[in-house]
Short mmCIF file of C-alpha atoms and ligand atoms in Angstrom, two decimals:
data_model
loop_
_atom_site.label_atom_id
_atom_site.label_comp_id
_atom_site.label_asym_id
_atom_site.label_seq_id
_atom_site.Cartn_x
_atom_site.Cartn_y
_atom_site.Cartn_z
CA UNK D 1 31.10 -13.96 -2.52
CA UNK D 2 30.69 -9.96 -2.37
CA UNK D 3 26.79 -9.07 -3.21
CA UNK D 4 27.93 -7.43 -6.12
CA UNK D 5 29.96 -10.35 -7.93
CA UNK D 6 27.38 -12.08 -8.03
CA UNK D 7 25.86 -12.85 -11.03
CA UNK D 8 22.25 -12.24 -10.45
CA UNK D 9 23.17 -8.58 -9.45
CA UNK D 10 24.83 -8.23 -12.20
CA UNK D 11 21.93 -9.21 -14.40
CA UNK D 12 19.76 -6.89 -12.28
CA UNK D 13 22.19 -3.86 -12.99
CA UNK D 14 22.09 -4.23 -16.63
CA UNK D 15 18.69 -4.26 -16.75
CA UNK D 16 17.81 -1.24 -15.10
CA UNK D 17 20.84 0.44 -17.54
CA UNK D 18 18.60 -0.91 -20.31
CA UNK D 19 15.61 0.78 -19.21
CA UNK D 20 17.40 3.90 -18.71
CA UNK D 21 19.19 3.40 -22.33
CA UNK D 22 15.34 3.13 -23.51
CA UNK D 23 14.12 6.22 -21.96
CA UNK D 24 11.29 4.38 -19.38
CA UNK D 25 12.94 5.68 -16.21
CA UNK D 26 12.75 9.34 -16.06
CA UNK D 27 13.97 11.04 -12.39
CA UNK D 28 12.89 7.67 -10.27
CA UNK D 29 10.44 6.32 -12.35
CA UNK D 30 10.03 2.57 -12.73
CA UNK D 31 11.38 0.13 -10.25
CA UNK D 32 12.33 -3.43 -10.29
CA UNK D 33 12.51 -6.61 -8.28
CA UNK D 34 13.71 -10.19 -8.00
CA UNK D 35 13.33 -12.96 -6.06
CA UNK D 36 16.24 -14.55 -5.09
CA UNK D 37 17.22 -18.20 -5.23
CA UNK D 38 18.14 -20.10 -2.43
CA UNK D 39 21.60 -20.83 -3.45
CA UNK D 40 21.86 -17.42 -4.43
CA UNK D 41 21.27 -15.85 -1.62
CA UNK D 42 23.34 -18.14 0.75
CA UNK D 43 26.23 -17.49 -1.84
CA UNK D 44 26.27 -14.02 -0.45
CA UNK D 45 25.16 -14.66 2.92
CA UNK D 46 29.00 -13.18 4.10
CA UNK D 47 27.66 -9.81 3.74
CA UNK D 48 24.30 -9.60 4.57
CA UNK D 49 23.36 -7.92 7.83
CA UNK D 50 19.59 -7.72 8.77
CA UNK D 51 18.43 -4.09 9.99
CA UNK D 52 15.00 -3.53 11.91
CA UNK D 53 11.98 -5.13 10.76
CA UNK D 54 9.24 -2.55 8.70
CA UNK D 55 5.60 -3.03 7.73
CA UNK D 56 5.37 -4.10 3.48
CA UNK D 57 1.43 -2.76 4.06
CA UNK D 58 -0.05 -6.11 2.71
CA UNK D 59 0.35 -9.18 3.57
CA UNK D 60 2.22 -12.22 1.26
CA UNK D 61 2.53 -15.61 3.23
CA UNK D 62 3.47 -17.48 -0.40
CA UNK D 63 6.69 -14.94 0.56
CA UNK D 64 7.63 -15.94 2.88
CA UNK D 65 11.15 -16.41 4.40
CA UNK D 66 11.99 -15.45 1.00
CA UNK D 67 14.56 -12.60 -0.15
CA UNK D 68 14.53 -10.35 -2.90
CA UNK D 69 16.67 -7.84 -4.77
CA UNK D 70 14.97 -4.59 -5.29
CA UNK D 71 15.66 -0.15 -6.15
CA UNK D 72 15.04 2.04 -3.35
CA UNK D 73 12.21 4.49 -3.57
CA UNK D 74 13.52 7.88 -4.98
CA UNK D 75 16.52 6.19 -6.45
CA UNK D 76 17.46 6.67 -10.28
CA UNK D 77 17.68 3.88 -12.96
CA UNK D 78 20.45 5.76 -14.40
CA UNK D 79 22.60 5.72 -11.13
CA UNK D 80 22.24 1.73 -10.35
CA UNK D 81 25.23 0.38 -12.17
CA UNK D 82 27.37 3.55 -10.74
CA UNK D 83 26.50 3.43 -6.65
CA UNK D 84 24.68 0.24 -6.81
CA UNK D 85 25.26 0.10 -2.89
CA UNK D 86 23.63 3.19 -2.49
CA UNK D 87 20.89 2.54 -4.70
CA UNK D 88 19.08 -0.93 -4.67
CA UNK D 89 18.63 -3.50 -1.35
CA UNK D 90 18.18 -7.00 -0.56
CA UNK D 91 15.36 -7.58 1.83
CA UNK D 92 14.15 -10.62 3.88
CA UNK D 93 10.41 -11.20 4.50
CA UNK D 94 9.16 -12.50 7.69
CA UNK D 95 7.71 -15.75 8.32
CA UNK D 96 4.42 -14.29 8.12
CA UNK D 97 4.70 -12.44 4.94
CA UNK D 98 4.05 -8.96 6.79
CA UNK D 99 7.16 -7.47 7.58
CA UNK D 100 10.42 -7.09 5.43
CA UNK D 101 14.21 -6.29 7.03
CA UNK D 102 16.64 -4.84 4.19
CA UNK D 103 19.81 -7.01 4.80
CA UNK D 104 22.64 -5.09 2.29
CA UNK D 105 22.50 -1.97 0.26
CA UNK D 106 20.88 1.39 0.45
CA UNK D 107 24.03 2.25 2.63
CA UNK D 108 22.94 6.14 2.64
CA UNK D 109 19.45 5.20 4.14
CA UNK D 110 16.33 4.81 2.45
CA UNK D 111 13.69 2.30 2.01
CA UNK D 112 12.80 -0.53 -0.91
CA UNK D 113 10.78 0.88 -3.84
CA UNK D 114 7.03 2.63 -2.77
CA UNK D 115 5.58 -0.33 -5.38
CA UNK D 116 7.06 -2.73 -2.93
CA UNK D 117 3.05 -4.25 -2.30
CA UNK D 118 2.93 -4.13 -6.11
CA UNK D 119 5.71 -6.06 -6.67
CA UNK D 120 5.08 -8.36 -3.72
CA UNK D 121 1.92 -10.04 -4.80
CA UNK D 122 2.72 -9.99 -7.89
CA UNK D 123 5.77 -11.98 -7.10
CA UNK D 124 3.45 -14.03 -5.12
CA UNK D 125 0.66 -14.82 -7.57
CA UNK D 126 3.40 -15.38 -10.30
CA UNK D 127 5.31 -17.48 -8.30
CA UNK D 128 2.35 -19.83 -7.78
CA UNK D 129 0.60 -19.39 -11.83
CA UNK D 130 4.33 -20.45 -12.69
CA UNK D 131 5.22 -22.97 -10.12
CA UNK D 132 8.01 -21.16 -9.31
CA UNK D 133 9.67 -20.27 -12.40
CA UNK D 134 8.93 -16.72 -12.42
CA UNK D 135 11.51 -14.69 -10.73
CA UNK D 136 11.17 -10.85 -12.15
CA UNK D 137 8.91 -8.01 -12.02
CA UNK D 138 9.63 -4.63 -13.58
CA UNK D 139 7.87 -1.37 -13.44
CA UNK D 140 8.90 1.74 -16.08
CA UNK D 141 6.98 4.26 -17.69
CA UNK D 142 7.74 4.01 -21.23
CA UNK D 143 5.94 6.57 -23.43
CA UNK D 144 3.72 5.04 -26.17
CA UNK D 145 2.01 2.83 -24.41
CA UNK D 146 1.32 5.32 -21.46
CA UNK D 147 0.01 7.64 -24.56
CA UNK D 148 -2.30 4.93 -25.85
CA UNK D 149 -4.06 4.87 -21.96
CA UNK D 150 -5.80 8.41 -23.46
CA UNK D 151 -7.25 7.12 -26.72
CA UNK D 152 -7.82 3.31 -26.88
CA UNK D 153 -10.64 2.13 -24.50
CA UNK D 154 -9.08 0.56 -21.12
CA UNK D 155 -10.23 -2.66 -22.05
CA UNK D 156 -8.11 -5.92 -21.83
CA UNK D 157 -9.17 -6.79 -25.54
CA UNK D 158 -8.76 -3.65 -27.24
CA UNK D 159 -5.19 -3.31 -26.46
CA UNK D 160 -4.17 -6.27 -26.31
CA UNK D 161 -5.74 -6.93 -30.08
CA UNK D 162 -4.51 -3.72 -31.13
CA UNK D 163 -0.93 -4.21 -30.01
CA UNK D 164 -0.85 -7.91 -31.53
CA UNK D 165 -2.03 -6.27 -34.74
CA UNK D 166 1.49 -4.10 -35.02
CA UNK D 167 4.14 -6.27 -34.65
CA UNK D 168 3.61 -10.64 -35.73
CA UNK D 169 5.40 -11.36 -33.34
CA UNK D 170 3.60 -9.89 -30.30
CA UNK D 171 0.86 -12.79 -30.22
CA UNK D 172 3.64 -15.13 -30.09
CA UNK D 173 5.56 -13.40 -27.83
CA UNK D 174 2.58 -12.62 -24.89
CA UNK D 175 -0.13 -15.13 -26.47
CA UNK D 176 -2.41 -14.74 -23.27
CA UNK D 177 -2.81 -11.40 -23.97
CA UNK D 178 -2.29 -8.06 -21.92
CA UNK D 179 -4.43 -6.62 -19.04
CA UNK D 180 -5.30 -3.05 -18.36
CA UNK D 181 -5.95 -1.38 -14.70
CA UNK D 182 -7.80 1.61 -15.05
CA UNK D 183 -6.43 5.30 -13.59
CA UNK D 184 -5.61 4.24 -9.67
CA UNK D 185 -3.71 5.96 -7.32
CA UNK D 186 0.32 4.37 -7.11
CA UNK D 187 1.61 3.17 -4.17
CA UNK D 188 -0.64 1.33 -2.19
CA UNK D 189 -2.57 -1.97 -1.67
CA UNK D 190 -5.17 -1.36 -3.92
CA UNK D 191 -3.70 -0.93 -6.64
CA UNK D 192 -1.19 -4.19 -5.86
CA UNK D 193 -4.47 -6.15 -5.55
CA UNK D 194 -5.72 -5.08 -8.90
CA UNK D 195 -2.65 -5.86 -10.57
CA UNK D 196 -1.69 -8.84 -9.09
CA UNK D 197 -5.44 -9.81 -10.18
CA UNK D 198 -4.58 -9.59 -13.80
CA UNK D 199 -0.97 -11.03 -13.51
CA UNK D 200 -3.28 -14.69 -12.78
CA UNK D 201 -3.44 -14.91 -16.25
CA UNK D 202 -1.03 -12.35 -18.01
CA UNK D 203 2.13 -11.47 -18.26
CA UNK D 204 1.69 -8.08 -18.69
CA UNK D 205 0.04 -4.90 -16.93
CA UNK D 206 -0.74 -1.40 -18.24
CA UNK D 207 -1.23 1.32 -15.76
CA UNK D 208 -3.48 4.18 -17.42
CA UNK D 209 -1.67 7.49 -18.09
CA UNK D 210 1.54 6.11 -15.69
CA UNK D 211 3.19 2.76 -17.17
CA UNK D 212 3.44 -0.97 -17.28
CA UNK D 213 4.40 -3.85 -15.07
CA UNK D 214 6.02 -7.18 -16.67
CA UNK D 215 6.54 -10.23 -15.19
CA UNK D 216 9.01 -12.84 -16.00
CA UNK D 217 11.43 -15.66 -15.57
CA UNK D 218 14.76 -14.04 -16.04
CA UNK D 219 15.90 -10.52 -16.85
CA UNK D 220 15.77 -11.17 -20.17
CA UNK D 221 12.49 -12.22 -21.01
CA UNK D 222 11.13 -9.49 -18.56
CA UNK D 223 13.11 -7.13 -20.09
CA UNK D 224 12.10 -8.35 -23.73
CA UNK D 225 8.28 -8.35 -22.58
CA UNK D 226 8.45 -4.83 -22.21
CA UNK D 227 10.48 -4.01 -25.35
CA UNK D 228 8.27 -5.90 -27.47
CA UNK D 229 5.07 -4.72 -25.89
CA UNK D 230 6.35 -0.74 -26.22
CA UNK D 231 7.79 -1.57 -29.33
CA UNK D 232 4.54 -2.17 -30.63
CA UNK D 233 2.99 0.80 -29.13
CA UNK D 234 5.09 3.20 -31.23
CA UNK D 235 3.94 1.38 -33.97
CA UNK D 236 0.73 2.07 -33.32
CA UNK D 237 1.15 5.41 -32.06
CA UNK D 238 2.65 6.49 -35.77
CA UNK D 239 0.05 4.74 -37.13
CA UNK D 240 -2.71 6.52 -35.21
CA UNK D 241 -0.85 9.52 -35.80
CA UNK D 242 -0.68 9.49 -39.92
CA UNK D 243 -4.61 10.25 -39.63
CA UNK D 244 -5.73 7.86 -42.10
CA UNK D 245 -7.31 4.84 -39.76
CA UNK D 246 -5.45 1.17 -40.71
CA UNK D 247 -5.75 0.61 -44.61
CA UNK D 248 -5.11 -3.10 -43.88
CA UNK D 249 -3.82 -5.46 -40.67
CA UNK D 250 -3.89 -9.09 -39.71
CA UNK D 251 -7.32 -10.20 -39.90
CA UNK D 252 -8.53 -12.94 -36.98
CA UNK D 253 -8.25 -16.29 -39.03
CA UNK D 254 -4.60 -15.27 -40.44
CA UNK D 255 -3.73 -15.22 -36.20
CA UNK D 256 -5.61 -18.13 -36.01
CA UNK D 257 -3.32 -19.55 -38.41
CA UNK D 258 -0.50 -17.98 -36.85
CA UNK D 259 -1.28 -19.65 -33.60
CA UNK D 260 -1.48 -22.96 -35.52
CA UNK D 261 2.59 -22.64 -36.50
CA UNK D 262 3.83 -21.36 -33.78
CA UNK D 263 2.22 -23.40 -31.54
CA UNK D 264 0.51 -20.81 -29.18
CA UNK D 265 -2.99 -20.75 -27.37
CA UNK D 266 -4.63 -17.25 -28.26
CA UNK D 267 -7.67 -16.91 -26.70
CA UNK D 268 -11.06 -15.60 -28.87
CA UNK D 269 -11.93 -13.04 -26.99
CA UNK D 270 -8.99 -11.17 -28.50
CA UNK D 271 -9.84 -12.12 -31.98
CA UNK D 272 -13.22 -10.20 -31.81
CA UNK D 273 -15.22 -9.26 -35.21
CA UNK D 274 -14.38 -5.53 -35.55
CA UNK D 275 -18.00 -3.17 -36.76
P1 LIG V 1 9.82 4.65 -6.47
O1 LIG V 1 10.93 5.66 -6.67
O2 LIG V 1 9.27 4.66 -5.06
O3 LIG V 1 10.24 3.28 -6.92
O4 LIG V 1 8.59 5.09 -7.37
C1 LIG V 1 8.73 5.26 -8.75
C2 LIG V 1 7.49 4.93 -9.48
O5 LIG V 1 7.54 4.70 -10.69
C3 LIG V 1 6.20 4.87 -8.76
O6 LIG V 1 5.20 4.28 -9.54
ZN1 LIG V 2 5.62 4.37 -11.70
#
């Protein structure tokens, strides 16, 4: 099968016109990657042809062997479904979990996404918190919830408990709440490691003042992670921005109850009393 029949780059493609259709991916910001099945990839194995191996600047051994669908660094959202070829890359990892090889795409040069260590380990924590089942991380910068990095306190609680408060179904849809890395520079290890530290138990990570990584099974419920989560952000932002403070919310026992019928786990820290 041609790489770009299949149906799991088709998937991809959509998603990153989503993002675009949302307004998260200005010039080349946000990036995405997934990990590819085995019968996936050997599917498409007719076209694959492995270049020179590169450094990913950390190190993954839970990787791999494994391959994975990802945007090049520099590339647009807005161009993927257009020059796909030109735009996004499979890559192998090594069996050490060190090196990557891209085996199809970014035919006009180029290299994987600069988040590649991001992405990485957080594939590689997820894949082990999930036993497997997680296959999708996405990066974009949507605006409300980069705007609520300058006024809420970077604090796990507070925005996770202030973003649950906006929409019902937010506690049902990320129950084990949202974590928050404070102001780090992009790019590099470090910032991988402290992300990857919070995707151990969420689902969810905000960047302050630059955007918002979501991990998930599918393209779907990645995708719908992010929506919900930003959704709720606007709401918040409008709500913040009418002046007046909240006049009322949902109150801790009523998401207690919540939790109750739908069958969720929401930790207390998040349902704090509030001065
Ligand atoms: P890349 O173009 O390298 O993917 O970078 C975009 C971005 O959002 C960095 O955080
Ligand atoms: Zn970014």
């Amino acid at each position: 099968m041609k790489v770009l029949d299949a149906e799991f780059v088709q998937g991809f493609m959509r998603m990153a016109t989503d993002g675009w259709d949302q307004g998260w991916h200005e010039r080349n910001g946000g990036n995405l990657s997934y990990r590819i099945k085995e019968e996936e990839i050997a599917s498409v194995e007719e076209e694959l042809s492995p270049g020179e191996w590169l450094e990913i600047g950390t190190s993954v051994p839970e990787l791999a062997g494994e391959y994975f669908l990802v945007t090049g660094s520099g590339k647009y959202m807005r161009n993927i479904s257009i020059k796909p070829e030109d735009c996004i890359c499979i890559i192998e990892l090594d069996e050490k979990g060190e090196n990557y090889r891209i085996c199809w795409g970014l035919v006009n040069g180029g290299k994987p996404t600069s988040e590649l260590p991001s992405h990485l380990m957080n594939h590689e924590v997820k894949k082990k918190v999930t036993k497997g089942r997680c296959r999708v991380i996405y990066h974009a910068h949507p605006a409300n919830t980069i705007a609520l990095t300058f006024v809420l306190p970077l604090e796990d609680e507070v925005f996770t408990r202030e973003l649950w408060e906006m929409a019902t179904e937010c506690p049902v849809v990320f129950p084990e709440g949202i974590g928050v890395v404070p102001w780090m520079v992009p790019g590099g290890r470090d910032i991988a490691v402290a992300t990857s530290e919070l995707m151990k138990k969420y689902n969810v990570a905000i960047w302050a003042h630059h955007g918002m990584f979501c991990a998930g099974e599918d393209f779907d419920l990645t995708f719908g992670l992010m929506h919900t989560v930003e959704k709720s952000a606007e709401i918040l932002v409008k709500v913040l921005s009418m002046g007046q403070g909240k006049r009322q919310t949902i109150r801790p026992d009523e998401f207690r109850h919540l939790a109750v019928d739908f069958h969720v786990t929401l930790p207390e820290k998040f349902l704090y009393e509030k001065q």
